[in-house]
Amino acid sequence: MRNKEEKAKGALHYYLQSTSGIVGAVLVLVMIIVAICSIFGITPYDPVEQHIENILQGPSAHFWFGTDEFGRDVFSRTLEGMRRSLTVSITAVTLAATLGVPFGILAGYIGKWFDQLVTRVSDVFFAFPAILLALAIVASLGNDWYDTALAIGVVYTPIFIRVARGPVLTVKEMDYIKISRVLGFSSFRILRKHVFPNVFAPIVVQIALSLSWAILTESGLSFLGLGTQPPTPSLGLMVSEAQPLAAFAWWTLVFPSLFITIVVVGLNLVGDGLRDALDPARRSS
Amino acid sequence: MAIAASVSIISGSLIAAGPAQAASKDLNIGLTLDIDNLDPQRATSFATVRALGLVYGSLVEVGPKLDIRSGLARSWGFNAEGTQLRLHLRKGVKFQDGSAFDALDVKASLERILDPATKAAARANILTIKSIRAAGYEVTLELTIPNVAILAALDGVNMAMLSSDDIKEGNVGKTVNGTGPFKYVSWEPGQSVKLTANTTYWGGKPKLDTVTFRVIPTEASIISALNAGTIQFSVITSPLVAKQAGSNLKVYKTPGLAYVALQLNAKVAPFDKLGVRLAIQCAVSRAEVVKTASSGEGAVIGPITSPAYASNPKSRPCPNVDLVKAKQYLTDAGYPNGLTFKTMVAPTQFATASGTAQSLKSQLAKAGITMEIDAVDDSTFISRWLAGNFGSSVANNGGRIDPDTMYTRYFTSTGNLNKVAGYSSVTLDANFAKGKSSGSDSDRKAAYTAISNELEDNAVWIWLFSPYEYRVATKNVTGFIPLATGSLIELRKVDLK
Amino acid sequence: MNFRRIMKYPGVSRTLSVLTTLFGISVFVFLVLRVIPGDSITGAFGIETGALSPQQIAELRVYYGIDQSLFMQYISWMQSFLSGKFGFAYSTGVSVATLTKSSLPVTIELAIIGTVLGVILGIAIGMFSAKKPGSTRDFAGQLFGLLALAIPGFVLSTGIVTIMANKFHYFPNGYEYMTPWENPWMNFQQMMFPGLVLGIAVAAPVMRTTRSALLETVDKDFVRTAHGKGVPNNTVQLRHILRNSLIPIVTMTGIQFGYLLGGAVIVEKIFALPGMGRQILDAIMKREYATVQSSIMIFAIMFVLINVATDIIYRKIDPRIKK
């Protein structure tokens, strides 16, 4: 049995052999740097500062991505928007995974009534339209970014339950598990040694995918007016506000859309790379 | 260019495979909202008011110069004291179902509005009616106090004249039967309302054959539909979108009566301190709000937008931005280091809502005031607003041609929305009473000027601007006269070339 | 007849779990709506609610049925739902059933068009890509897959409407909506762009699933045998490989279709399609409880049924799965 270090090095080795993985990682890294710039305030202008004399100007040396209808610098807003989108999406997925994975594993392992209960409840959330849930949470708790993150996180939890539960069901039937239980090994040890490693790969891949979906969901919610509220920029909100402007101020629509596309593509490629690196069956193809 | 032209030709013939337009003059109107009920006396939402306004008629009408013109009442007169109003009705007017309109219908309609069970929107405006006498084509209203302003209150879809038979049989709200220039045909909820011309309309047969209101949920799509010629007329509320209308479309822009204001609740801290309210007033440049929130389209106004009694926007403690004064007011009120408060906004409620909030936030920051935007959805806004459960909020309220109907319910101590307005005083009550009952124009002007000054001197609310009313049409629509009240009644004169 | 024996009958345990899920959804929807501030009265009257006297408000509460206890409200809604009326949509004057009768077909048609387009597009590009993995073709195909996934639907929709209507003066969705029975040609034109936008969104995951499933199957022994026997390449592709790759594709399609049913709100809004998504959104804004609850229940029922159907197809295709 290879030890953890060797396994990790092996995974990294395989990951680096995957072109998509590398491209994806680069794209995501660029976006993270962009977001970090915003956190430390390294933006050309304050994202909410209005430059009244420079309303709706195209890209120029002063304002790299042009200005919007309030005279705000689109470049600075895009950086801040990326930060917000990533913050909401990381928080949402962390919440979903933290809730979903343990429940999924336990449901698969314990089985019987507990499994039925967890699956039923997760089905209820799964069939529930995200928008209604988001509106409810946002209307009763507030509009801050963590409320949006909570709404998205709750909606994504069932996916993690499912993804975690699947491999557990498969592993549970395997002979060496049955023998371990007969031999009296504690459930905790079985979970740790045999179940968890099998669950790890799909979860990690799902995290990357869910991060990309969360960004799209957040922008959809903002588009409908249910996500981030003005004047805080979020990429989805910027696209929504750009709708009436698109015909004569293309830069207000194109740049935030481009950034959404880049980060979603990047995260998906990272997901692919991770899948190739972590799933032994895949490595052959 | 050639590609665009050939695609247009091809697509034109593609679309023509649909219902033929031929010689029939059909006007299609695009609105973002559907109507929400068929009872004109209870119509308050945007689309319902405009659609039912074409089907029903009222005793008087407001003209393009915001003067009062004859409607279903041909002429009228007050007695010397102003306590009695006699209306002489038009003869020969028929309802959509063919029955004749007479004084009994007027009496029944007014009584229905006054009946609390109806929950009529305009009830509060005609409460001074003590009794109604109706015979033939004469209606006499006895008023409890002199109230010349009631004449202006008789206009509008909420004062629609209904058939007394319909009222008796309980048909109102279930079937539609009016005296307007167009007759109701059908309503497909969520999709369209179809009207057809009333050939026996008292104002003359409309040149249009049919009018259809179509629901197109986003204003950007409405402009697209106009550009493609699938609709010919629309009401647009967003100045940004209106600006997007190309040179191939006609934009009718009129100053409106509605106003956007930062409402302060003087019953809630820190707005209970006059100094705080005045500081806000002095820190805000309305011109800047118009420029950024409304794309430069809008008029800076004072409390009263009714043209005959319009407030002078310069008549306030700080007609221009004065940050020094603002900071002084704050210090005197006990906030030398500035203060923080939350402002409630419903971004989807009206087009310039969120822009206004953002502009205010950025301007107040310069005076050391931190305004936190608390964005909620429409229904949440309304329920909190009604409960007075807010310190400040950004709102777009309707205006009227008469200040009495515009503000009595907010700023008199007995007004049903006074809890929301958060302010009242003995002098306001006295002046409102004077304005309501006085017959003399100059007395009324004096009373309303005093009211306006008191509201501004106490910075009760921060009145910002009045947005324009936009109607966008294709070039083949001729003869339309836009009204500041938003009414589309002048479609009765419109022709399609 | 004891409990265990009943449960052993085919379909019983499945039906029970479906019913439990639906019950859970009904309760959840009901409660969530009551948590949001505002109610039927503020939804209907807006600020005019302030003009109502306490007595009028009490009368209105009876009219809207919100004066009763939550439990009774739930029961009376359930009764209306199970009797087929689905409750009353006050602002339109008709029952929710009537509203749904015209809006549900629109959403279903849109979902079907989107799914079919997406599956065809996705499988085609997936096959195209998988033929020569690592080639330029493959790269192009995968790029398409990624872009289709990453460009938000509302960006695509806005772009299409702006260009088509403003540059080419072509906007069929600006006309009154026509059902396929009334005017098939107009209906096609009105469904074409929104269907395309949704189809592209569906094509992305279908394409990636197809490609990876094909690549996996290609290595399997029976394929080598077929090649060895001299079966032409295309036949091998279609008949053997695709059929075996169908399982994940079918599962993916099922999920996408169910998702489309619930998720086409934005597209319906931009293209002015009078479907269920808009119905629900508008009703939420107006706090029309019955409309929201019943519409979501209908969606949930369809979603659940699709899951069941997918499962059955799944079992039929793959003989390896034990019944």
Short mmCIF file of C-alpha atoms in Angstrom, two decimals, chain B residues 124-390:
data_model
loop_
_atom_site.label_atom_id
_atom_site.label_comp_id
_atom_site.label_asym_id
_atom_site.label_seq_id
_atom_site.Cartn_x
_atom_site.Cartn_y
_atom_site.Cartn_z
CA ALA B 124 -60.81 59.00 0.42
CA ASN B 125 -60.93 61.71 -2.23
CA ILE B 126 -64.72 62.10 -2.26
CA LEU B 127 -65.56 61.62 1.41
CA THR B 128 -66.95 65.14 1.57
CA ILE B 129 -70.01 64.03 -0.40
CA LYS B 130 -72.92 64.12 2.02
CA SER B 131 -75.69 63.19 -0.37
CA ILE B 132 -76.36 62.64 -4.04
CA ARG B 133 -79.51 63.65 -5.91
CA ALA B 134 -79.97 62.26 -9.39
CA ALA B 135 -82.72 62.77 -11.93
CA GLY B 136 -82.68 62.48 -15.70
CA TYR B 137 -79.35 63.96 -16.71
CA GLU B 138 -78.75 66.13 -13.66
CA VAL B 139 -76.68 65.14 -10.65
CA THR B 140 -76.38 67.28 -7.53
CA LEU B 141 -73.70 66.56 -4.92
CA GLU B 142 -74.15 68.04 -1.46
CA LEU B 143 -70.84 68.38 0.34
CA THR B 144 -70.18 68.46 4.07
CA ILE B 145 -67.73 71.31 3.77
CA PRO B 146 -66.83 73.67 0.93
CA ASN B 147 -64.63 71.52 -1.31
CA VAL B 148 -63.83 72.93 -4.73
CA ALA B 149 -61.00 70.46 -5.10
CA ILE B 150 -63.48 67.63 -5.50
CA LEU B 151 -63.94 68.48 -9.15
CA ALA B 152 -60.41 67.36 -9.97
CA ALA B 153 -61.01 64.26 -7.89
CA LEU B 154 -63.76 63.15 -10.27
CA ASP B 155 -61.30 62.35 -13.04
CA GLY B 156 -59.65 59.03 -13.71
CA VAL B 157 -60.31 55.35 -14.08
CA ASN B 158 -60.90 54.97 -10.33
CA MET B 159 -63.89 57.27 -10.75
CA ALA B 160 -65.30 55.20 -13.61
CA MET B 161 -69.00 55.48 -14.21
CA LEU B 162 -70.60 52.06 -14.13
CA SER B 163 -74.04 50.90 -15.18
CA SER B 164 -76.42 50.81 -12.20
CA ASP B 165 -77.72 47.46 -13.46
CA ASP B 166 -74.22 45.99 -13.37
CA ILE B 167 -73.76 47.22 -9.83
CA LYS B 168 -77.11 45.82 -8.72
CA GLU B 169 -76.43 42.43 -10.27
CA GLY B 170 -72.91 42.25 -8.90
CA ASN B 171 -71.30 42.03 -12.33
CA VAL B 172 -68.62 44.63 -11.77
CA GLY B 173 -65.20 43.02 -11.82
CA LYS B 174 -66.58 39.93 -13.54
CA THR B 175 -67.74 41.45 -16.80
CA VAL B 176 -66.58 44.69 -18.38
CA ASN B 177 -69.14 47.23 -19.52
CA GLY B 178 -68.03 50.83 -19.96
CA THR B 179 -68.60 54.03 -21.90
CA GLY B 180 -65.07 54.47 -23.17
CA PRO B 181 -63.70 54.76 -26.71
CA PHE B 182 -62.92 51.05 -26.82
CA LYS B 183 -64.91 47.97 -25.91
CA TYR B 184 -63.53 45.06 -23.94
CA VAL B 185 -63.30 41.81 -25.86
CA SER B 186 -61.17 39.37 -23.88
CA TRP B 187 -58.41 38.87 -21.35
CA GLU B 188 -55.89 36.05 -21.62
CA PRO B 189 -54.20 36.19 -18.20
CA GLY B 190 -50.47 36.65 -18.46
CA GLN B 191 -50.66 37.31 -22.19
CA SER B 192 -52.98 39.93 -23.56
CA VAL B 193 -56.04 42.12 -23.24
CA LYS B 194 -58.03 42.70 -26.44
CA LEU B 195 -60.19 45.73 -27.10
CA THR B 196 -62.20 46.78 -30.11
CA ALA B 197 -63.41 50.21 -31.21
CA ASN B 198 -66.63 51.57 -29.73
CA THR B 199 -68.38 52.81 -32.86
CA THR B 200 -70.96 54.81 -30.87
CA TYR B 201 -68.45 56.58 -28.61
CA TRP B 202 -69.58 60.07 -27.64
CA GLY B 203 -66.20 61.53 -28.60
CA GLY B 204 -66.44 60.19 -32.12
CA LYS B 205 -65.68 56.80 -33.59
CA PRO B 206 -61.99 55.92 -33.08
CA LYS B 207 -59.91 55.54 -36.22
CA LEU B 208 -58.36 52.37 -34.85
CA ASP B 209 -60.26 49.12 -35.22
CA THR B 210 -58.69 47.22 -32.35
CA VAL B 211 -56.27 47.79 -29.50
CA THR B 212 -54.39 44.90 -27.93
CA PHE B 213 -52.26 45.13 -24.80
CA ARG B 214 -49.55 42.51 -24.91
CA VAL B 215 -47.38 41.39 -21.99
CA ILE B 216 -43.68 41.54 -22.85
CA PRO B 217 -41.84 41.14 -19.57
CA THR B 218 -38.69 43.17 -20.16
CA GLU B 219 -38.54 46.72 -21.48
CA ALA B 220 -35.51 45.87 -23.59
CA SER B 221 -37.61 43.23 -25.38
CA ILE B 222 -40.36 45.81 -25.86
CA ILE B 223 -37.98 48.10 -27.74
CA SER B 224 -36.90 45.11 -29.79
CA ALA B 225 -40.52 44.34 -30.58
CA LEU B 226 -41.08 47.95 -31.65
CA ASN B 227 -38.00 47.86 -33.82
CA ALA B 228 -39.24 44.69 -35.44
CA GLY B 229 -42.68 46.20 -35.91
CA THR B 230 -44.53 43.49 -34.04
CA ILE B 231 -46.02 46.08 -31.71
CA GLN B 232 -46.65 49.72 -32.51
CA PHE B 233 -46.92 51.40 -29.12
CA SER B 234 -45.58 51.06 -25.62
CA VAL B 235 -45.18 52.73 -22.27
CA ILE B 236 -41.56 52.75 -21.09
CA THR B 237 -40.49 53.65 -17.58
CA SER B 238 -36.74 53.34 -17.76
CA PRO B 239 -34.98 56.43 -19.12
CA LEU B 240 -32.03 54.26 -20.19
CA VAL B 241 -34.28 52.05 -22.28
CA ALA B 242 -36.14 55.03 -23.74
CA LYS B 243 -32.82 56.45 -24.85
CA GLN B 244 -32.16 53.19 -26.65
CA ALA B 245 -35.10 53.79 -28.97
CA GLY B 246 -33.61 54.30 -32.39
CA SER B 247 -34.33 57.12 -34.76
CA ASN B 248 -36.88 54.90 -36.48
CA LEU B 249 -39.20 55.22 -33.48
CA LYS B 250 -41.14 58.12 -32.01
CA VAL B 251 -40.57 58.93 -28.36
CA TYR B 252 -43.26 60.97 -26.62
CA LYS B 253 -41.71 62.47 -23.56
CA THR B 254 -43.78 64.48 -21.09
CA PRO B 255 -43.03 65.73 -17.60
CA GLY B 256 -44.96 63.55 -15.20
CA LEU B 257 -46.73 64.09 -11.94
CA ALA B 258 -45.06 61.27 -10.08
CA TYR B 259 -42.09 62.01 -7.85
CA VAL B 260 -39.14 60.14 -6.45
CA ALA B 261 -38.28 60.93 -2.85
CA LEU B 262 -36.22 59.70 0.04
CA GLN B 263 -38.95 59.25 2.60
CA LEU B 264 -37.88 59.78 6.19
CA ASN B 265 -39.88 58.49 9.11
CA ALA B 266 -39.73 61.26 11.70
CA LYS B 267 -40.99 58.87 14.35
CA VAL B 268 -37.89 56.69 14.11
CA ALA B 269 -34.43 57.65 15.32
CA PRO B 270 -32.20 59.27 14.09
CA PHE B 271 -34.78 60.96 11.86
CA ASP B 272 -36.64 62.32 14.82
CA LYS B 273 -33.94 64.98 14.98
CA LEU B 274 -34.64 67.89 12.65
CA GLY B 275 -30.91 68.50 12.31
CA VAL B 276 -30.34 65.05 10.87
CA ARG B 277 -33.05 65.50 8.27
CA LEU B 278 -31.79 68.94 7.31
CA ALA B 279 -28.25 67.62 7.06
CA ILE B 280 -29.42 65.03 4.53
CA GLN B 281 -31.29 67.65 2.58
CA CYS B 282 -28.21 69.84 2.39
CA ALA B 283 -25.88 67.05 1.40
CA VAL B 284 -27.80 65.97 -1.68
CA SER B 285 -27.61 67.49 -5.14
CA ARG B 286 -30.83 66.62 -6.91
CA ALA B 287 -29.33 67.50 -10.25
CA GLU B 288 -26.70 64.85 -9.70
CA VAL B 289 -29.31 62.27 -8.79
CA VAL B 290 -31.15 63.05 -12.03
CA LYS B 291 -27.96 62.83 -14.02
CA THR B 292 -26.83 59.47 -12.70
CA ALA B 293 -30.01 57.66 -11.70
CA SER B 294 -32.21 58.92 -14.49
CA SER B 295 -29.71 59.45 -17.30
CA GLY B 296 -30.23 63.18 -17.01
CA GLU B 297 -33.93 62.85 -17.75
CA GLY B 298 -36.17 64.34 -15.11
CA ALA B 299 -37.14 67.59 -13.44
CA VAL B 300 -35.93 68.66 -10.02
CA ILE B 301 -39.05 69.32 -7.98
CA GLY B 302 -40.45 70.28 -4.62
CA PRO B 303 -43.21 68.42 -2.79
CA ILE B 304 -46.11 69.53 -4.96
CA THR B 305 -45.96 68.55 -8.62
CA SER B 306 -49.50 69.64 -9.54
CA PRO B 307 -48.68 72.27 -12.17
CA ALA B 308 -51.10 74.90 -10.95
CA TYR B 309 -49.64 74.76 -7.46
CA ALA B 310 -46.14 73.51 -8.17
CA SER B 311 -43.57 74.01 -5.45
CA ASN B 312 -40.53 76.07 -6.21
CA PRO B 313 -37.59 73.67 -5.88
CA LYS B 314 -35.37 76.54 -4.80
CA SER B 315 -37.56 77.27 -1.86
CA ARG B 316 -35.86 75.06 0.70
CA PRO B 317 -33.12 75.51 3.32
CA CYS B 318 -30.47 74.18 0.92
CA PRO B 319 -31.45 74.71 -2.70
CA ASN B 320 -27.90 73.72 -3.63
CA VAL B 321 -25.50 71.30 -2.03
CA ASP B 322 -23.90 72.76 1.05
CA LEU B 323 -21.66 70.25 2.77
CA VAL B 324 -20.53 72.77 5.38
CA LYS B 325 -24.07 73.42 6.46
CA ALA B 326 -24.82 69.71 6.40
CA LYS B 327 -21.94 68.92 8.72
CA GLN B 328 -23.00 71.79 10.98
CA TYR B 329 -26.53 70.46 11.25
CA LEU B 330 -25.16 67.04 12.12
CA THR B 331 -22.86 68.38 14.82
CA ASP B 332 -25.67 70.45 16.33
CA ALA B 333 -27.90 67.40 16.34
CA GLY B 334 -25.29 65.46 18.29
CA TYR B 335 -23.51 63.58 15.49
CA PRO B 336 -20.19 65.37 15.01
CA ASN B 337 -18.63 62.25 13.54
CA GLY B 338 -21.40 61.48 11.12
CA LEU B 339 -23.94 58.70 11.40
CA THR B 340 -25.11 55.47 9.80
CA PHE B 341 -28.60 54.38 8.85
CA LYS B 342 -30.38 51.88 6.63
CA THR B 343 -32.55 52.81 3.68
CA MET B 344 -35.14 50.42 2.29
CA VAL B 345 -35.37 50.11 -1.48
CA ALA B 346 -37.25 47.76 -3.77
CA PRO B 347 -35.07 47.71 -6.92
CA THR B 348 -37.79 46.12 -9.02
CA GLN B 349 -40.47 48.60 -8.00
CA PHE B 350 -39.55 51.33 -10.47
CA ALA B 351 -36.80 51.82 -13.01
CA THR B 352 -34.73 54.43 -11.21
CA ALA B 353 -35.05 52.95 -7.71
CA SER B 354 -31.67 51.39 -7.32
CA GLY B 355 -29.90 54.16 -9.23
CA THR B 356 -31.40 56.77 -6.92
CA ALA B 357 -30.35 54.83 -3.84
CA GLN B 358 -26.82 54.47 -5.15
CA SER B 359 -26.52 58.12 -6.03
CA LEU B 360 -27.78 59.15 -2.60
CA LYS B 361 -25.40 56.78 -0.90
CA SER B 362 -22.39 58.11 -2.73
CA GLN B 363 -23.35 61.74 -2.12
CA LEU B 364 -24.18 61.35 1.56
CA ALA B 365 -20.83 59.71 2.11
CA LYS B 366 -19.19 63.06 1.38
CA ALA B 367 -20.96 64.53 4.39
CA GLY B 368 -19.89 61.73 6.66
CA ILE B 369 -23.26 59.99 6.48
CA THR B 370 -23.18 56.28 5.77
CA MET B 371 -26.35 55.08 4.12
CA GLU B 372 -26.73 51.30 3.96
CA ILE B 373 -28.96 50.12 1.17
CA ASP B 374 -31.45 47.52 2.36
CA ALA B 375 -32.83 46.02 -0.85
CA VAL B 376 -36.03 44.01 -0.61
CA ASP B 377 -38.64 42.74 -3.04
CA ASP B 378 -41.82 44.70 -3.77
CA SER B 379 -44.20 42.91 -1.46
CA THR B 380 -41.76 42.97 1.45
CA PHE B 381 -41.23 46.68 0.86
CA ILE B 382 -44.95 47.34 0.92
CA SER B 383 -45.66 45.35 4.01
CA ARG B 384 -42.82 46.98 5.95
CA TRP B 385 -43.65 50.41 4.58
CA LEU B 386 -47.28 50.17 5.61
CA ALA B 387 -46.32 49.13 9.10
CA GLY B 388 -44.06 52.16 9.36
CA ASN B 389 -41.34 49.63 9.97
CA PHE B 390 -38.54 51.58 8.36
#
